PDB file of C-alpha atoms and ligand atoms in Angstrom:
ATOM      1  CA  MET S  52      55.660  55.406-186.461  1.00 82.00           C
ATOM      2  CA  ALA S  53      55.109  55.370-190.252  1.00 88.00           C
ATOM      3  CA  VAL S  54      51.640  56.899-191.374  1.00 93.00           C
ATOM      4  CA  HIS S  55      49.542  54.612-193.302  1.00 97.00           C
ATOM      5  CA  LEU S  56      48.828  55.777-196.946  1.00 98.00           C
ATOM      6  CA  LEU S  57      46.591  53.887-199.535  1.00 98.00           C
ATOM      7  CA  VAL S  58      47.806  54.477-203.070  1.00 98.00           C
ATOM      8  CA  LEU S  59      45.097  53.219-205.268  1.00 98.00           C
ATOM      9  CA  ASN S  60      45.522  52.835-209.216  1.00 98.00           C
ATOM     10  CA  GLY S  61      42.721  52.049-211.507  1.00 98.00           C
ATOM     11  CA  PRO S  62      42.044  50.203-214.723  1.00 98.00           C
ATOM     12  CA  ASN S  63      44.835  49.122-217.134  1.00 98.00           C
ATOM     13  CA  LEU S  64      47.358  50.636-215.216  1.00 98.00           C
ATOM     14  CA  ASN S  65      48.841  47.127-214.454  1.00 98.00           C
ATOM     15  CA  ARG S  66      49.500  46.790-218.342  1.00 97.00           C
ATOM     16  CA  LEU S  67      51.207  50.170-218.539  1.00 95.00           C
ATOM     17  CA  ASP S  68      54.292  48.525-220.270  1.00 91.00           C
ATOM     18  CA  LEU S  69      51.939  47.833-223.172  1.00 88.00           C
ATOM     19  CA  ARG S  70      50.315  51.190-223.532  1.00 91.00           C
ATOM     20  CA  GLU S  71      51.266  54.116-225.368  1.00 90.00           C
ATOM     21  CA  LYS S  72      54.859  54.869-224.723  1.00 91.00           C
ATOM     22  CA  SER S  73      54.411  58.663-225.834  1.00 91.00           C
ATOM     23  CA  PHE S  74      51.996  59.263-223.024  1.00 92.00           C
ATOM     24  CA  TYR S  75      53.206  56.857-220.460  1.00 95.00           C
ATOM     25  CA  GLY S  76      57.022  56.607-221.168  1.00 92.00           C
ATOM     26  CA  ASP S  77      59.022  53.261-220.486  1.00 94.00           C
ATOM     27  CA  ILE S  78      57.600  52.228-217.424  1.00 96.00           C
ATOM     28  CA  ASP S  79      55.642  49.365-215.860  1.00 96.00           C
ATOM     29  CA  TYR S  80      53.641  48.636-212.668  1.00 98.00           C
ATOM     30  CA  GLN S  81      56.240  47.658-210.704  1.00 98.00           C
ATOM     31  CA  ASP S  82      58.224  50.897-211.495  1.00 98.00           C
ATOM     32  CA  ILE S  83      55.075  52.718-209.821  1.00 98.00           C
ATOM     33  CA  CYS S  84      55.352  50.610-207.025  1.00 98.00           C
ATOM     34  CA  ALA S  85      58.810  51.007-206.609  1.00 98.00           C
ATOM     35  CA  ALA S  86      58.980  54.823-206.681  1.00 98.00           C
ATOM     36  CA  VAL S  87      55.975  54.900-204.517  1.00 98.00           C
ATOM     37  CA  ASP S  88      57.441  52.638-201.918  1.00 98.00           C
ATOM     38  CA  ASN S  89      60.882  54.540-201.735  1.00 98.00           C
ATOM     39  CA  ALA S  90      59.403  57.893-201.795  1.00 98.00           C
ATOM     40  CA  ALA S  91      57.122  56.817-198.993  1.00 98.00           C
ATOM     41  CA  GLN S  92      59.542  55.407-196.816  1.00 97.00           C
ATOM     42  CA  GLU S  93      61.753  58.567-197.158  1.00 97.00           C
ATOM     43  CA  LEU S  94      59.121  60.632-195.998  1.00 97.00           C
ATOM     44  CA  GLY S  95      57.959  58.498-193.085  1.00 96.00           C
ATOM     45  CA  PHE S  96      54.798  56.614-194.552  1.00 97.00           C
ATOM     46  CA  SER S  97      53.958  53.061-195.042  1.00 97.00           C
ATOM     47  CA  ALA S  98      52.306  52.780-198.581  1.00 98.00           C
ATOM     48  CA  ASP S  99      49.683  49.959-199.233  1.00 98.00           C
ATOM     49  CA  ILE S 100      49.950  50.175-202.862  1.00 98.00           C
ATOM     50  CA  ARG S 101      46.745  48.535-205.187  1.00 98.00           C
ATOM     51  CA  GLN S 102      45.494  48.351-208.540  1.00 98.00           C
ATOM     52  CA  SER S 103      42.183  47.022-209.862  1.00 98.00           C
ATOM     53  CA  ASN S 104      40.406  46.767-213.011  1.00 98.00           C
ATOM     54  CA  ASP S 105      37.336  46.903-211.179  1.00 98.00           C
ATOM     55  CA  GLU S 106      35.381  49.818-210.263  1.00 98.00           C
ATOM     56  CA  ALA S 107      33.463  47.854-207.559  1.00 98.00           C
ATOM     57  CA  GLU S 108      36.822  46.782-206.065  1.00 98.00           C
ATOM     58  CA  LEU S 109      38.214  50.635-206.050  1.00 99.00           C
ATOM     59  CA  ILE S 110      34.905  51.933-204.520  1.00 98.00           C
ATOM     60  CA  SER S 111      35.184  49.018-201.756  1.00 98.00           C
ATOM     61  CA  TRP S 112      38.777  50.056-201.102  1.00 98.00           C
ATOM     62  CA  LEU S 113      37.640  53.855-200.839  1.00 99.00           C
ATOM     63  CA  HIS S 114      34.924  52.683-198.442  1.00 98.00           C
ATOM     64  CA  GLU S 115      37.743  50.832-196.303  1.00 98.00           C
ATOM     65  CA  ALA S 116      39.869  54.252-196.464  1.00 98.00           C
ATOM     66  CA  ALA S 117      36.991  56.410-195.296  1.00 98.00           C
ATOM     67  CA  GLU S 118      36.057  53.866-192.511  1.00 98.00           C
ATOM     68  CA  LYS S 119      40.001  53.852-191.183  1.00 98.00           C
ATOM     69  CA  LYS S 120      40.547  57.588-191.987  1.00 98.00           C
ATOM     70  CA  ILE S 121      43.498  56.679-194.340  1.00 98.00           C
ATOM     71  CA  PRO S 122      44.816  59.380-196.771  1.00 98.00           C
ATOM     72  CA  VAL S 123      44.726  58.041-200.174  1.00 98.00           C
ATOM     73  CA  ILE S 124      46.893  58.976-203.554  1.00 98.00           C
ATOM     74  CA  PHE S 125      44.611  57.851-206.426  1.00 99.00           C
ATOM     75  CA  ASN S 126      44.992  57.426-210.030  1.00 98.00           C
ATOM     76  CA  PRO S 127      41.707  56.655-211.309  1.00 98.00           C
ATOM     77  CA  ALA S 128      42.996  56.075-214.558  1.00 98.00           C
ATOM     78  CA  ALA S 129      39.762  56.005-217.286  1.00 98.00           C
ATOM     79  CA  PHE S 130      37.417  56.345-214.231  1.00 98.00           C
ATOM     80  CA  THR S 131      38.373  59.991-213.685  1.00 98.00           C
ATOM     81  CA  HIS S 132      36.466  60.828-216.778  1.00 98.00           C
ATOM     82  CA  TYR S 133      33.287  59.599-216.253  1.00 98.00           C
ATOM     83  CA  SER S 134      32.702  57.561-212.663  1.00 98.00           C
ATOM     84  CA  TYR S 135      30.006  59.341-210.604  1.00 98.00           C
ATOM     85  CA  ALA S 136      30.304  56.332-208.284  1.00 98.00           C
ATOM     86  CA  ILE S 137      34.060  56.669-207.952  1.00 98.00           C
ATOM     87  CA  ARG S 138      33.438  60.484-207.201  1.00 98.00           C
ATOM     88  CA  ASP S 139      30.804  59.679-204.709  1.00 98.00           C
ATOM     89  CA  ALA S 140      33.003  57.299-202.637  1.00 98.00           C
ATOM     90  CA  VAL S 141      35.803  59.781-202.822  1.00 99.00           C
ATOM     91  CA  VAL S 142      33.651  62.608-201.113  1.00 98.00           C
ATOM     92  CA  MET S 143      32.983  60.261-198.303  1.00 98.00           C
ATOM     93  CA  LEU S 144      36.905  60.076-197.286  1.00 98.00           C
ATOM     94  CA  LYS S 145      37.838  61.561-194.067  1.00 98.00           C
ATOM     95  CA  ALA S 146      41.478  62.095-194.617  1.00 98.00           C
ATOM     96  CA  PRO S 147      42.944  64.046-197.779  1.00 98.00           C
ATOM     97  CA  CYS S 148      42.943  62.637-201.427  1.00 98.00           C
ATOM     98  CA  ILE S 149      45.265  63.668-204.073  1.00 99.00           C
ATOM     99  CA  GLU S 150      44.565  62.688-207.693  1.00 98.00           C
ATOM    100  CA  VAL S 151      47.571  61.637-209.700  1.00 98.00           C
ATOM    101  CA  HIS S 152      48.139  61.005-213.236  1.00 98.00           C
ATOM    102  CA  ILE S 153      51.204  59.953-215.052  1.00 98.00           C
ATOM    103  CA  SER S 154      50.399  61.616-218.555  1.00 98.00           C
ATOM    104  CA  ASN S 155      48.632  65.083-218.707  1.00 98.00           C
ATOM    105  CA  PRO S 156      45.142  64.231-219.678  1.00 98.00           C
ATOM    106  CA  LEU S 157      44.451  68.028-220.714  1.00 98.00           C
ATOM    107  CA  SER S 158      47.224  67.520-223.518  1.00 97.00           C
ATOM    108  CA  ARG S 159      45.176  64.602-224.865  1.00 97.00           C
ATOM    109  CA  GLU S 160      41.781  63.506-226.509  1.00 97.00           C
ATOM    110  CA  GLU S 161      38.815  65.798-225.256  1.00 98.00           C
ATOM    111  CA  PHE S 162      36.913  63.263-223.267  1.00 97.00           C
ATOM    112  CA  ARG S 163      40.051  63.067-220.872  1.00 98.00           C
ATOM    113  CA  HIS S 164      39.535  66.973-220.133  1.00 98.00           C
ATOM    114  CA  THR S 165      37.058  66.097-217.866  1.00 98.00           C
ATOM    115  CA  SER S 166      37.762  64.840-214.326  1.00 98.00           C
ATOM    116  CA  VAL S 167      34.842  64.181-212.224  1.00 98.00           C
ATOM    117  CA  VAL S 168      37.140  63.626-209.380  1.00 98.00           C
ATOM    118  CA  SER S 169      39.273  66.741-209.168  1.00 98.00           C
ATOM    119  CA  GLY S 170      36.364  68.796-207.542  1.00 98.00           C
ATOM    120  CA  VAL S 171      36.231  66.531-204.716  1.00 98.00           C
ATOM    121  CA  VAL S 172      40.172  66.021-203.973  1.00 98.00           C
ATOM    122  CA  ALA S 173      42.684  68.271-202.198  1.00 98.00           C
ATOM    123  CA  GLY S 174      44.606  68.774-205.543  1.00 98.00           C
ATOM    124  CA  THR S 175      45.883  66.795-208.787  1.00 98.00           C
ATOM    125  CA  ILE S 176      49.192  66.055-209.867  1.00 98.00           C
ATOM    126  CA  ALA S 177      49.604  65.184-213.642  1.00 98.00           C
ATOM    127  CA  GLY S 178      51.952  64.850-216.380  1.00 98.00           C
ATOM    128  CA  PHE S 179      55.224  64.192-214.762  1.00 98.00           C
ATOM    129  CA  GLY S 180      55.392  60.296-215.077  1.00 97.00           C
ATOM    130  CA  LEU S 181      56.483  58.431-212.020  1.00 98.00           C
ATOM    131  CA  ASP S 182      57.204  62.132-210.419  1.00 98.00           C
ATOM    132  CA  SER S 183      53.656  62.544-210.205  1.00 98.00           C
ATOM    133  CA  TYR S 184      53.387  60.027-207.521  1.00 98.00           C
ATOM    134  CA  ARG S 185      56.364  61.166-205.924  1.00 98.00           C
ATOM    135  CA  LEU S 186      55.266  64.722-205.895  1.00 98.00           C
ATOM    136  CA  ALA S 187      51.923  63.461-204.561  1.00 98.00           C
ATOM    137  CA  ILE S 188      53.315  61.884-201.490  1.00 98.00           C
ATOM    138  CA  ARG S 189      55.463  64.873-200.837  1.00 98.00           C
ATOM    139  CA  ALA S 190      52.199  67.018-200.893  1.00 98.00           C
ATOM    140  CA  MET S 191      50.792  64.412-198.907  1.00 98.00           C
ATOM    141  CA  LYS S 192      53.118  65.066-196.419  1.00 97.00           C
ATOM    142  CA  GLY S 193      52.653  68.834-196.297  1.00 97.00           C
ATOM    143  CA  LEU S 194      48.876  68.237-196.187  1.00 97.00           C
ATOM    144  CA  LEU S 195      49.085  66.366-193.091  1.00 97.00           C
ATOM    145  CA  GLY S 196      50.931  69.024-191.241  1.00 91.00           C
ATOM    146  CA  ASN S 197      54.546  68.160-191.649  1.00 67.00           C
TER     147      ASN S 197
HETATM  148  C1  LIG Q 439      45.697  58.184-216.849  1.00 88.50           C
HETATM  149  C2  LIG Q 439      45.200  59.341-217.670  1.00 88.50           C
HETATM  150  C3  LIG Q 439      43.845  58.483-217.992  1.00 88.50           C
HETATM  151  O1  LIG Q 439      43.228  59.395-218.958  1.00 88.50           O
HETATM  152  C4  LIG Q 439      43.973  57.129-218.635  1.00 88.50           C
HETATM  153  O2  LIG Q 439      42.565  56.555-218.945  1.00 88.50           O
HETATM  154  C5  LIG Q 439      44.567  56.459-217.884  1.00 88.50           C
HETATM  155  C6  LIG Q 439      45.841  56.557-217.130  1.00 88.50           C
HETATM  156  C7  LIG Q 439      47.392  58.633-216.376  1.00 88.50           C
HETATM  157  O3  LIG Q 439      47.645  58.217-215.446  1.00 88.50           O
HETATM  158  O4  LIG Q 439      47.874  59.351-217.424  1.00 88.50           O
HETATM  159  O5  LIG Q 439      44.630  55.266-217.758  1.00 88.50           O
HETATM  160  O6  LIG Q 439      44.942  58.422-215.336  1.00 88.50           O
END
C-alpha cells in the first residue's frame, strides 16, 4: 500500500512562471506537481501536494500532518527565513520533515542565508530545481526505512 506523503509549498510558488527565471528556471507550479507525483508513484508514495500563500493555512496543514503522523516535504518559500510560527509547527511533527528549495538560497541575498526551519528538519535539499523535490522524495524513502 502506498505511504501517504504531504508536500507543502509556501507563498508565491503558485506563480513561479512569473518569477526570476535565473533562480527558478522555466517551470511553473504544475511542473512541481507533476514531478512530485511521478517520483512519489515510482517510490511507492501517494503524494498530497498543496500550496498556500497564507502562513496560517500552512500551519494548520502542519498540525494535520502531526496529528496523522504523515511525513512532510516542505518548501516554506520566504517563510523559511523568518517564520518562527512555521518552525514551531514543524517541531511538533511526528514523522520526518525534509526542507526543499528550488534555488540555492545561500547563493542569493543575505536575508535568504538564514533558515529558521533547517535546524528542526531531518535535512535540506536546495538548488536543484525540480530535482530538489525528486531527491527529497528519495531521501524520505530512505528515512522511512526502505
Ligand atoms: C525558495 C527560496 C526562498 O528564498 C524564496 O523566498 C522562495 C522560493 C526556493 O524554492 O528556492 O519563494 O524557497
